Amino acid sequence: MKTTRHCLATDLKNNPELIEKYKEYHQPGNGFPAVTKSIRDAGIVEMQIYLIENRLFMIMEVDDNFDAKTKADTDKKCPEVQKWEKLMWQFQQALPWAKAGEKWLPMEEIFKLSDQP
């Protein structure tokens, strides 16, 4: 199976207590099952989130069925996903250059070792 990698970023509020609580919500078994299901059902085969200070980086490996717009549209119709998103906004904040309503923003790949001579 061929996968494509997507890398995204967003920020957390710069508050150590909120950051620790956010990390707790992302430990195995602490999330909402409907959110995990929506991720897998969308064609996301692996997802990792990394944290430095209050900046988050998400790496997604997606299959050929993944479509970001379709996932967003589907998530808007799922009450549990919306409940999770509302909860997470208590911890997250948009990147300074984000437009209204934008949360996770795609990152531009600028280097790939396998492309180098």
CSV table of C-alpha atoms in Angstrom, one decimal:
chain,number,residue,atom,x,y,z
A,1,MET,CA,0.0,0.0,0.0
A,2,LYS,CA,1.4,3.4,-1.0
A,3,THR,CA,1.0,6.2,1.5
A,4,THR,CA,1.6,9.9,1.4
A,5,ARG,CA,2.9,12.0,4.3
A,6,HIS,CA,1.3,15.2,5.5
A,7,CYS,CA,3.0,17.4,8.1
A,8,LEU,CA,1.0,20.0,10.0
A,9,ALA,CA,1.6,22.5,12.9
A,10,THR,CA,-0.4,24.4,15.5
A,11,ASP,CA,0.3,25.8,18.9
A,12,LEU,CA,-0.9,25.2,22.4
A,13,LYS,CA,-1.5,28.0,24.8
A,14,ASN,CA,1.7,28.7,26.6
A,15,ASN,CA,0.6,27.4,30.0
A,16,PRO,CA,2.4,24.4,31.5
A,17,GLU,CA,-0.7,23.0,33.3
A,18,LEU,CA,-2.7,23.1,30.1
A,19,ILE,CA,0.1,21.5,28.1
A,20,GLU,CA,0.3,18.6,30.6
A,21,LYS,CA,-3.5,18.1,30.5
A,22,TYR,CA,-3.3,18.2,26.6
A,23,LYS,CA,-0.6,15.5,26.8
A,24,GLU,CA,-2.8,13.4,29.1
A,25,TYR,CA,-5.7,13.5,26.7
A,26,HIS,CA,-3.5,12.1,24.0
A,27,GLN,CA,-2.2,9.1,26.0
A,28,PRO,CA,-3.5,5.7,24.8
A,29,GLY,CA,-7.1,5.2,25.9
A,30,ASN,CA,-7.7,8.8,26.9
A,31,GLY,CA,-9.1,10.2,23.7
A,32,PHE,CA,-12.6,9.8,22.3
A,33,PRO,CA,-13.1,6.5,20.4
A,34,ALA,CA,-15.2,8.3,17.7
A,35,VAL,CA,-12.3,10.6,17.0
A,36,THR,CA,-9.9,7.6,16.5
A,37,LYS,CA,-12.5,5.9,14.3
A,38,SER,CA,-13.0,9.1,12.2
A,39,ILE,CA,-9.2,9.3,11.7
A,40,ARG,CA,-8.9,5.7,10.6
A,41,ASP,CA,-12.1,5.8,8.5
A,42,ALA,CA,-10.7,8.8,6.5
A,43,GLY,CA,-7.7,6.8,5.3
A,44,ILE,CA,-5.2,8.0,7.8
A,45,VAL,CA,-3.0,4.9,8.5
A,46,GLU,CA,-0.7,6.5,11.0
A,47,MET,CA,-0.6,9.8,12.9
A,48,GLN,CA,2.0,11.1,15.3
A,49,ILE,CA,2.0,14.4,17.2
A,50,TYR,CA,5.3,15.9,18.5
A,51,LEU,CA,5.6,18.7,21.0
A,52,ILE,CA,8.3,21.3,21.7
A,53,GLU,CA,7.5,24.0,24.2
A,54,ASN,CA,4.0,24.9,23.0
A,55,ARG,CA,4.3,24.1,19.3
A,56,LEU,CA,2.8,20.9,18.0
A,57,PHE,CA,3.8,19.0,14.8
A,58,MET,CA,1.6,16.3,13.4
A,59,ILE,CA,2.7,13.7,10.9
A,60,MET,CA,0.1,11.8,9.0
A,61,GLU,CA,0.6,8.9,6.7
A,62,VAL,CA,-2.5,8.6,4.5
A,63,ASP,CA,-3.6,6.1,1.9
A,64,ASP,CA,-5.0,6.9,-1.6
A,65,ASN,CA,-8.6,7.3,-0.1
A,66,PHE,CA,-7.7,10.2,2.1
A,67,ASP,CA,-9.2,13.6,1.2
A,68,ALA,CA,-8.8,16.4,3.7
A,69,LYS,CA,-12.0,18.2,2.6
A,70,THR,CA,-14.1,15.1,2.9
A,71,LYS,CA,-12.7,14.4,6.3
A,72,ALA,CA,-13.4,17.9,7.5
A,73,ASP,CA,-17.0,17.7,6.1
A,74,THR,CA,-17.6,14.3,7.8
A,75,ASP,CA,-16.1,15.5,11.1
A,76,LYS,CA,-18.5,18.5,11.1
A,77,LYS,CA,-21.4,16.0,11.1
A,78,CYS,CA,-20.1,13.9,14.0
A,79,PRO,CA,-21.2,15.2,17.4
A,80,GLU,CA,-18.4,13.4,19.2
A,81,VAL,CA,-15.7,14.7,16.9
A,82,GLN,CA,-17.1,18.2,17.4
A,83,LYS,CA,-17.1,17.7,21.2
A,84,TRP,CA,-13.4,16.7,21.0
A,85,GLU,CA,-12.5,19.7,18.8
A,86,LYS,CA,-14.3,22.1,21.2
A,87,LEU,CA,-12.4,20.5,24.1
A,88,MET,CA,-9.0,20.7,22.4
A,89,TRP,CA,-9.5,24.4,21.6
A,90,GLN,CA,-9.3,25.0,25.3
A,91,PHE,CA,-5.7,24.0,25.0
A,92,GLN,CA,-4.8,25.0,21.4
A,93,GLN,CA,-4.3,28.4,19.8
A,94,ALA,CA,-4.0,29.2,16.1
A,95,LEU,CA,-0.6,29.9,14.7
A,96,PRO,CA,0.0,33.7,14.4
A,97,TRP,CA,-0.4,33.7,10.6
A,98,ALA,CA,-3.5,31.4,10.5
A,99,LYS,CA,-6.8,32.7,9.0
A,100,ALA,CA,-9.9,32.7,11.1
A,101,GLY,CA,-11.1,29.2,11.9
A,102,GLU,CA,-7.8,27.6,10.9
A,103,LYS,CA,-6.2,25.2,13.4
A,104,TRP,CA,-3.7,22.7,12.0
A,105,LEU,CA,-1.8,24.2,9.1
A,106,PRO,CA,0.2,22.2,6.5
A,107,MET,CA,3.9,22.5,6.5
A,108,GLU,CA,6.0,22.8,3.3
A,109,GLU,CA,8.6,20.1,2.8
A,110,ILE,CA,11.9,21.9,2.0
A,111,PHE,CA,14.4,19.0,2.3
A,112,LYS,CA,14.4,15.3,1.7
A,113,LEU,CA,17.5,13.2,2.1
A,114,SER,CA,16.6,10.6,-0.5
A,115,ASP,CA,16.4,13.4,-3.1
A,116,GLN,CA,20.0,14.5,-2.4
A,117,PRO,CA,23.0,13.4,-4.5
